[in-house]
Amino acid sequence: MISKGQKRKLHDDVVGGMRSATWESQRQSVLGISLDKYHRGKALVEPSLRRSVLIANTLRQIHIENKPPYGLVNLAGPLPPMVPSNPCTHRESGLGVVNSTSGVEDMEEVWMSSESDFSLSAAVSSILKELDLTVDGGPGPQAPQRTPFMSIENLPRDMGLKQAPTCYLQDVKLDELFHDIDTSVFDREMGVRALSAAASDELLKYLPSLSSVPSTSPSPFSLNQSFRDLNELEHIMEILVES
Amino acid sequence: MAGVAGGNDFQWCFSQVKGAIDEDVAEADIISTVEFNNSGEFLATGDKGGRVVIFQHEQECKNRPHLRGEYNVYSTFQSHEPEFDYLKSLEIEEKINKIRWLPQQNSAHFLLSTNDKTIKLWKISERDKRAEGYNLKDEDGRLRDPFRITSLRVPVLMPMDLMVEASPRRVFANAHTYHINSISVNSDHQTYLSADDLRINLWHLEITDRSFNIVDIKPANMEELTEVITAAECQPNQCNVFVYSSSKGTIRLCDMRAAALCDRHTKFFEEPEDPSSRSFFSEIISSISDVKFSHSGRYMMTRDYLSVKVWDLNMENRPVETYQVHEYLRSKLCSLYENDCIFDKFECCWNGSDSAIMTGSYNNFFRMFDRNTRKDITLEASRESSKPRGTLKPRKVSTGGKRKKDEISVDSLDFNKKILHTAWHPKENVIAVAATNNLYIFQDKIN
């Protein structure tokens, strides 16, 4: 299964170019910032269409570039399998690098990326749908004032009169989005409960709720997550081995 | 152009600064647009509070020809008020997005000012005489008792202190669903165009109840929207030609004679992307924030986040000149994305002879590029570097490891002090630079 003694060299990451660790971590941070920014963007007194479109395009681009560039799936085998020296090494993120032999790795990576592809594309299209509603005369959500550190041009005005009565509306929308992804696709496609739950959690993590949940930004590197990942990994391997 | 004979280098001197010195800047005072009129005699500014302030260039002093006159307040008026769109439950900001002067045709001056939704035509006129000796009312305006009137007299015009009046002559409303980003007066002096994120309308200055939609890029399904209009301008000597820029870094030139709806462009300007500099932010920084035709009409200039490009209208596949404004920010794009600075919309402008261009940056820096000598200079608009008629010292941002004396490091730049709006006098070497709530006026020292 996991052959010992063969480690993925550091320069392979660099040679891999777009798949290097730094690129991956930047991709993650840009993804997080973009989703966060989109939801904060809805808090603007005046939603700027240009800004929303640029953020949505950035999200799309991240989603597109998530696909393995050199056809990792199709490689005959010259690429040495990624083997961790310590099988307990946690994944860098739920959406990319995995630790296993090439066969399982390919499968899992493809599977994980189609997982995340779907959840990301669902997020992106729901964002644009809401954009349509907001700009085109739907009851655009009015949210509380923006946080500081925004550019001066967009400083919030003193709106003592207006308070945002629609926070709960936003939460409802987020929940609906979450439910959609949770029930329809995951169960149908895979039937692997543990993993679908993990991926849903993953998505939820990137869609910060605006109301009662405390706003500590969840770290993708939490210990619970890695233990769960490990269990899922072993679970997948069992299934694949059996089949 | 005065000042260029013999020397290529400008020597910019501080002339004036307008605005409060307070550290605490009231948001309504933030200047949102600056524009000279066609003769340069007047300089108009609009602010976030919806006010327009017009300055007039005073007569030069004959005794000291090297001393240019100053700009003093000529008129102040409230152009736009905040509104509330009840249907969408959204506030409509009163911030003045753009001011454009009409060419002068009589003693009065006309300008168009716009906020996000409504364009207004203002007439600014002087009154220096008033009639005295009315029959029916007293000098203070009270009606006279009719029984007291025993004789008739002809009112006489008497001189009075100069009064400048601004009155709204036309209101062009309800034509834009999205936020207006540009207005541009046509060379026929009868029509003008207004552009929002997805549509461009053509108006006649006399007609307010309808306009022609000439560009519409709204997709049937908003989910497919990936590109918005960011700026538009009429060509200065061909009244049928205009251009509009997009958030994807493209410019389309359209001819209104070709079709009623100019969705299909006549020319398409785009520079192929450099694959080696591709990043997650490539599209955002390619978004064009301003497009300006040269006075000659032969070139146009576009401003994106990091550079200014000059295009020859006859060459669509790449610009003829590219100037880096603040290339040192390229490695900071992620932070600038996080704090939203990457969405800042900088403007750019030509000088009167099209030999130089100017644009703003952060830390109250602004940059000028001489197209002939290819020299560039960075200057600062701040109280500290402004001594009366003192020459501005060139500034430098250190990009390498070693920071020389007088240089400022990239990390010390103040990203809250941004120069988004600048204007160059159409005939003289006088520039106006808006730094948050202050307006700086600099002029070139004539040798």
CSV table of N, CA and C in Angstrom, one decimal, chain B residues 145-250:
chain,number,residue,atom,x,y,z
B,145,ASP,N,-48.2,99.9,-0.8
B,145,ASP,CA,-49.6,100.1,-0.6
B,145,ASP,C,-50.1,100.7,-1.9
B,146,PRO,N,-51.0,100.1,-2.7
B,146,PRO,CA,-51.4,100.6,-4.0
B,146,PRO,C,-51.9,102.1,-3.9
B,147,PHE,N,-52.5,102.4,-2.8
B,147,PHE,CA,-53.1,103.7,-2.7
B,147,PHE,C,-52.1,104.8,-2.6
B,148,ARG,N,-50.8,104.3,-2.2
B,148,ARG,CA,-49.8,105.3,-2.1
B,148,ARG,C,-49.1,105.6,-3.4
B,149,ILE,N,-49.3,104.8,-4.3
B,149,ILE,CA,-48.6,105.0,-5.6
B,149,ILE,C,-49.3,106.1,-6.4
B,150,THR,N,-48.6,107.2,-6.6
B,150,THR,CA,-49.2,108.3,-7.2
B,150,THR,C,-48.5,108.6,-8.6
B,151,SER,N,-47.4,108.0,-8.8
B,151,SER,CA,-46.7,108.3,-10.1
B,151,SER,C,-46.0,107.0,-10.6
B,152,LEU,N,-45.8,107.0,-11.9
B,152,LEU,CA,-45.0,105.8,-12.4
B,152,LEU,C,-43.6,106.2,-12.7
B,153,ARG,N,-42.7,105.3,-12.5
B,153,ARG,CA,-41.3,105.5,-12.9
B,153,ARG,C,-40.8,104.3,-13.6
B,154,VAL,N,-39.7,104.6,-14.3
B,154,VAL,CA,-39.0,103.4,-15.0
B,154,VAL,C,-37.9,103.0,-14.1
B,155,PRO,N,-37.9,101.7,-13.8
B,155,PRO,CA,-36.8,101.2,-13.0
B,155,PRO,C,-35.4,101.4,-13.7
B,156,VAL,N,-34.4,101.6,-12.9
B,156,VAL,CA,-33.1,101.9,-13.5
B,156,VAL,C,-32.1,100.8,-13.0
B,157,LEU,N,-31.2,100.4,-13.9
B,157,LEU,CA,-30.2,99.3,-13.6
B,157,LEU,C,-29.1,100.0,-12.9
B,158,MET,N,-28.8,99.5,-11.7
B,158,MET,CA,-27.7,100.0,-10.9
B,158,MET,C,-26.7,98.9,-10.7
B,159,PRO,N,-25.4,99.3,-10.6
B,159,PRO,CA,-24.4,98.2,-10.4
B,159,PRO,C,-24.5,97.7,-8.9
B,160,MET,N,-24.2,96.5,-8.8
B,160,MET,CA,-24.2,95.9,-7.4
B,160,MET,C,-23.0,95.0,-7.3
B,161,ASP,N,-22.8,94.5,-6.1
B,161,ASP,CA,-21.7,93.5,-5.9
B,161,ASP,C,-21.9,92.3,-6.7
B,162,LEU,N,-20.9,91.8,-7.3
B,162,LEU,CA,-21.0,90.6,-8.1
B,162,LEU,C,-21.6,89.4,-7.4
B,163,MET,N,-22.6,88.9,-8.0
B,163,MET,CA,-23.2,87.7,-7.4
B,163,MET,C,-23.2,86.6,-8.4
B,164,VAL,N,-22.8,85.4,-8.0
B,164,VAL,CA,-22.8,84.3,-8.9
B,164,VAL,C,-23.9,83.3,-8.5
B,165,GLU,N,-24.7,83.0,-9.5
B,165,GLU,CA,-25.8,82.2,-9.2
B,165,GLU,C,-25.7,80.9,-9.9
B,166,ALA,N,-26.0,79.8,-9.2
B,166,ALA,CA,-26.0,78.5,-9.9
B,166,ALA,C,-27.5,78.0,-9.9
B,167,SER,N,-28.0,77.6,-11.0
B,167,SER,CA,-29.3,77.1,-11.1
B,167,SER,C,-29.4,75.9,-11.9
B,168,PRO,N,-30.2,74.9,-11.4
B,168,PRO,CA,-30.3,73.6,-12.2
B,168,PRO,C,-31.2,73.9,-13.4
B,169,ARG,N,-30.7,73.6,-14.6
B,169,ARG,CA,-31.5,73.9,-15.8
B,169,ARG,C,-32.2,72.6,-16.3
B,170,ARG,N,-31.5,71.5,-16.1
B,170,ARG,CA,-32.1,70.2,-16.6
B,170,ARG,C,-31.7,69.2,-15.5
B,171,VAL,N,-32.7,68.2,-15.4
B,171,VAL,CA,-32.4,67.1,-14.6
B,171,VAL,C,-32.7,65.8,-15.4
B,172,PHE,N,-31.6,65.0,-15.6
B,172,PHE,CA,-31.7,63.8,-16.4
B,172,PHE,C,-31.8,62.6,-15.5
B,173,ALA,N,-33.0,62.1,-15.2
B,173,ALA,CA,-33.1,61.1,-14.2
B,173,ALA,C,-33.7,59.8,-14.7
B,174,ASN,N,-33.7,58.8,-13.9
B,174,ASN,CA,-34.4,57.5,-14.1
B,174,ASN,C,-34.0,56.8,-15.4
B,175,ALA,N,-32.7,57.0,-15.8
B,175,ALA,CA,-32.3,56.3,-17.0
B,175,ALA,C,-31.3,55.2,-16.7
B,176,HIS,N,-30.8,55.1,-15.4
B,176,HIS,CA,-29.8,54.2,-15.1
B,176,HIS,C,-30.2,53.3,-13.9
B,177,THR,N,-30.2,52.0,-14.2
B,177,THR,CA,-30.4,51.1,-13.1
B,177,THR,C,-29.2,50.9,-12.3
B,178,TYR,N,-28.0,51.0,-12.9
B,178,TYR,CA,-26.8,50.7,-12.2
B,178,TYR,C,-26.1,52.0,-12.0
B,179,HIS,N,-24.9,52.0,-11.4
B,179,HIS,CA,-24.3,53.2,-11.0
B,179,HIS,C,-23.5,53.9,-12.1
B,180,ILE,N,-23.8,55.2,-12.3
B,180,ILE,CA,-23.2,56.0,-13.4
B,180,ILE,C,-21.7,56.1,-13.0
B,181,ASN,N,-20.8,55.8,-13.9
B,181,ASN,CA,-19.4,56.0,-13.7
B,181,ASN,C,-18.8,57.1,-14.6
B,182,SER,N,-19.5,57.4,-15.7
B,182,SER,CA,-18.9,58.4,-16.6
B,182,SER,C,-20.0,59.2,-17.3
B,183,ILE,N,-19.6,60.5,-17.6
B,183,ILE,CA,-20.4,61.3,-18.5
B,183,ILE,C,-19.4,61.9,-19.5
B,184,SER,N,-19.8,62.2,-20.7
B,184,SER,CA,-18.9,62.8,-21.6
B,184,SER,C,-19.7,63.6,-22.6
B,185,VAL,N,-19.3,64.9,-22.8
B,185,VAL,CA,-20.0,65.8,-23.7
B,185,VAL,C,-19.5,65.5,-25.1
B,186,ASN,N,-20.4,65.4,-26.0
B,186,ASN,CA,-20.0,65.2,-27.4
B,186,ASN,C,-19.5,66.4,-28.1
B,187,SER,N,-18.7,66.2,-29.2
B,187,SER,CA,-18.2,67.4,-29.9
B,187,SER,C,-19.2,68.1,-30.7
B,188,ASP,N,-20.4,67.6,-30.8
B,188,ASP,CA,-21.5,68.4,-31.4
B,188,ASP,C,-22.1,69.4,-30.5
B,189,HIS,N,-21.7,69.3,-29.2
B,189,HIS,CA,-22.2,70.3,-28.2
B,189,HIS,C,-23.7,70.2,-28.0
B,190,GLN,N,-24.3,69.1,-28.5
B,190,GLN,CA,-25.7,69.0,-28.3
B,190,GLN,C,-26.1,67.8,-27.6
B,191,THR,N,-25.2,66.8,-27.6
B,191,THR,CA,-25.5,65.5,-27.0
B,191,THR,C,-24.4,65.2,-26.0
B,192,TYR,N,-24.7,64.2,-25.1
B,192,TYR,CA,-23.7,63.7,-24.3
B,192,TYR,C,-24.1,62.3,-23.9
B,193,LEU,N,-23.1,61.5,-23.5
B,193,LEU,CA,-23.4,60.1,-23.1
B,193,LEU,C,-23.1,59.9,-21.6
B,194,SER,N,-23.9,59.0,-21.1
B,194,SER,CA,-23.7,58.6,-19.7
B,194,SER,C,-23.6,57.1,-19.6
B,195,ALA,N,-22.7,56.6,-18.8
B,195,ALA,CA,-22.4,55.2,-18.7
B,195,ALA,C,-22.5,54.7,-17.3
B,196,ASP,N,-23.2,53.6,-17.2
B,196,ASP,CA,-23.2,52.9,-15.9
B,196,ASP,C,-22.5,51.5,-16.0
B,197,ASP,N,-22.7,50.7,-15.1
B,197,ASP,CA,-21.9,49.4,-15.1
B,197,ASP,C,-22.3,48.5,-16.3
B,198,LEU,N,-23.5,48.6,-16.8
B,198,LEU,CA,-23.9,47.7,-17.9
B,198,LEU,C,-24.4,48.4,-19.1
B,199,ARG,N,-24.7,49.7,-19.0
B,199,ARG,CA,-25.4,50.4,-20.1
B,199,ARG,C,-24.8,51.8,-20.4
B,200,ILE,N,-24.9,52.2,-21.7
B,200,ILE,CA,-24.5,53.5,-22.0
B,200,ILE,C,-25.7,54.2,-22.7
B,201,ASN,N,-26.0,55.4,-22.3
B,201,ASN,CA,-27.1,56.1,-22.9
B,201,ASN,C,-26.6,57.4,-23.5
B,202,LEU,N,-27.3,57.8,-24.6
B,202,LEU,CA,-27.0,59.0,-25.3
B,202,LEU,C,-28.2,60.0,-25.0
B,203,TRP,N,-27.8,61.2,-24.6
B,203,TRP,CA,-28.9,62.2,-24.3
B,203,TRP,C,-28.7,63.4,-25.2
B,204,HIS,N,-29.8,64.1,-25.4
B,204,HIS,CA,-29.8,65.4,-26.0
B,204,HIS,C,-29.8,66.4,-24.8
B,205,LEU,N,-29.0,67.4,-24.8
B,205,LEU,CA,-29.0,68.3,-23.7
B,205,LEU,C,-30.3,69.0,-23.4
B,206,GLU,N,-31.1,69.1,-24.4
B,206,GLU,CA,-32.4,69.8,-24.2
B,206,GLU,C,-33.5,68.9,-23.8
B,207,ILE,N,-33.3,67.6,-23.9
B,207,ILE,CA,-34.4,66.7,-23.7
B,207,ILE,C,-34.1,65.8,-22.5
B,208,THR,N,-35.0,65.9,-21.5
B,208,THR,CA,-34.7,65.2,-20.2
B,208,THR,C,-35.6,64.0,-20.0
B,209,ASP,N,-36.7,63.8,-20.8
B,209,ASP,CA,-37.6,62.7,-20.5
B,209,ASP,C,-37.3,61.5,-21.3
B,210,ARG,N,-36.2,61.5,-22.1
B,210,ARG,CA,-35.8,60.3,-22.8
B,210,ARG,C,-34.4,60.3,-23.2
B,211,SER,N,-33.8,59.1,-23.3
B,211,SER,CA,-32.5,59.0,-23.8
B,211,SER,C,-32.4,57.7,-24.7
B,212,PHE,N,-31.4,57.7,-25.5
B,212,PHE,CA,-31.2,56.5,-26.3
B,212,PHE,C,-30.2,55.6,-25.6
B,213,ASN,N,-30.6,54.3,-25.6
B,213,ASN,CA,-29.6,53.4,-25.0
B,213,ASN,C,-28.7,52.9,-26.2
B,214,ILE,N,-27.4,53.1,-26.1
B,214,ILE,CA,-26.6,52.7,-27.3
B,214,ILE,C,-25.7,51.5,-27.0
B,215,VAL,N,-25.5,51.2,-25.7
B,215,VAL,CA,-24.7,50.0,-25.4
B,215,VAL,C,-25.4,49.3,-24.2
B,216,ASP,N,-25.6,48.0,-24.4
B,216,ASP,CA,-26.2,47.2,-23.3
B,216,ASP,C,-25.5,45.9,-23.2
B,217,ILE,N,-24.7,45.7,-22.1
B,217,ILE,CA,-24.0,44.4,-22.0
B,217,ILE,C,-24.5,43.6,-20.9
B,218,LYS,N,-25.8,43.9,-20.5
B,218,LYS,CA,-26.3,43.0,-19.5
B,218,LYS,C,-26.7,41.7,-20.1
B,219,PRO,N,-26.3,40.6,-19.5
B,219,PRO,CA,-26.7,39.3,-20.0
B,219,PRO,C,-28.1,38.9,-19.6
B,220,ALA,N,-28.7,38.0,-20.3
B,220,ALA,CA,-30.1,37.6,-20.0
B,220,ALA,C,-30.1,37.0,-18.6
B,221,ASN,N,-29.1,36.3,-18.3
B,221,ASN,CA,-28.9,35.6,-17.0
B,221,ASN,C,-27.8,36.3,-16.2
B,222,MET,N,-28.1,36.9,-15.2
B,222,MET,CA,-27.1,37.7,-14.4
B,222,MET,C,-26.0,36.8,-13.9
B,223,GLU,N,-26.3,35.5,-13.8
B,223,GLU,CA,-25.2,34.6,-13.3
B,223,GLU,C,-24.1,34.6,-14.3
B,224,GLU,N,-24.4,34.9,-15.6
B,224,GLU,CA,-23.3,34.9,-16.6
B,224,GLU,C,-22.5,36.2,-16.7
B,225,LEU,N,-22.8,37.1,-15.8
B,225,LEU,CA,-22.1,38.4,-15.9
B,225,LEU,C,-20.7,38.2,-15.4
B,226,THR,N,-19.8,38.6,-16.3
B,226,THR,CA,-18.4,38.5,-15.9
B,226,THR,C,-17.6,39.8,-16.1
B,227,GLU,N,-18.3,40.8,-16.8
B,227,GLU,CA,-17.6,42.0,-17.2
B,227,GLU,C,-18.5,43.2,-17.0
B,228,VAL,N,-18.0,44.3,-16.6
B,228,VAL,CA,-18.8,45.5,-16.5
B,228,VAL,C,-18.1,46.7,-17.2
B,229,ILE,N,-18.9,47.7,-17.5
B,229,ILE,CA,-18.3,48.9,-18.1
B,229,ILE,C,-17.7,49.7,-17.0
B,230,THR,N,-16.5,50.2,-17.2
B,230,THR,CA,-15.9,51.0,-16.1
B,230,THR,C,-15.7,52.5,-16.5
B,231,ALA,N,-15.7,52.8,-17.8
B,231,ALA,CA,-15.5,54.2,-18.2
B,231,ALA,C,-15.9,54.4,-19.6
B,232,ALA,N,-16.3,55.6,-20.0
B,232,ALA,CA,-16.7,55.8,-21.4
B,232,ALA,C,-16.4,57.3,-21.7
B,233,GLU,N,-16.0,57.5,-23.0
B,233,GLU,CA,-15.7,58.9,-23.4
B,233,GLU,C,-16.0,59.1,-24.9
B,234,CYS,N,-16.5,60.3,-25.2
B,234,CYS,CA,-16.7,60.6,-26.6
B,234,CYS,C,-15.3,61.0,-27.2
B,235,GLN,N,-15.2,60.7,-28.5
B,235,GLN,CA,-14.0,61.1,-29.2
B,235,GLN,C,-14.1,62.6,-29.4
B,236,PRO,N,-13.0,63.4,-29.2
B,236,PRO,CA,-13.1,64.9,-29.1
B,236,PRO,C,-13.4,65.5,-30.5
B,237,ASN,N,-13.1,64.9,-31.6
B,237,ASN,CA,-13.4,65.6,-32.8
B,237,ASN,C,-14.3,64.8,-33.8
B,238,GLN,N,-14.7,63.6,-33.4
B,238,GLN,CA,-15.6,62.9,-34.2
B,238,GLN,C,-16.9,62.6,-33.4
B,239,CYS,N,-17.9,63.2,-33.7
B,239,CYS,CA,-19.1,63.1,-32.8
B,239,CYS,C,-19.8,61.8,-32.9
B,240,ASN,N,-19.4,60.9,-33.8
B,240,ASN,CA,-20.1,59.6,-33.9
B,240,ASN,C,-19.3,58.5,-33.2
B,241,VAL,N,-18.1,58.9,-32.7
B,241,VAL,CA,-17.2,57.8,-32.1
B,241,VAL,C,-17.1,58.0,-30.6
B,242,PHE,N,-17.2,56.9,-29.9
B,242,PHE,CA,-16.9,56.9,-28.5
B,242,PHE,C,-16.2,55.6,-28.1
B,243,VAL,N,-15.6,55.6,-27.0
B,243,VAL,CA,-15.0,54.3,-26.5
B,243,VAL,C,-15.6,54.0,-25.1
B,244,TYR,N,-15.5,52.8,-24.7
B,244,TYR,CA,-15.8,52.4,-23.3
B,244,TYR,C,-14.8,51.3,-22.9
B,245,SER,N,-14.5,51.3,-21.7
B,245,SER,CA,-13.5,50.4,-21.1
B,245,SER,C,-14.2,49.4,-20.2
B,246,SER,N,-13.6,48.3,-19.9
B,246,SER,CA,-14.2,47.3,-19.1
B,246,SER,C,-13.4,46.8,-17.9
B,247,SER,N,-14.0,46.0,-17.1
B,247,SER,CA,-13.3,45.5,-15.9
B,247,SER,C,-12.3,44.4,-16.3
B,248,LYS,N,-12.3,44.0,-17.5
B,248,LYS,CA,-11.4,42.9,-18.0
B,248,LYS,C,-10.2,43.5,-18.7
B,249,GLY,N,-10.1,44.9,-18.7
B,249,GLY,CA,-8.9,45.5,-19.3
B,249,GLY,C,-9.0,45.7,-20.8
B,250,THR,N,-10.3,45.7,-21.3
B,250,THR,CA,-10.4,45.9,-22.7
B,250,THR,C,-11.1,47.2,-23.0
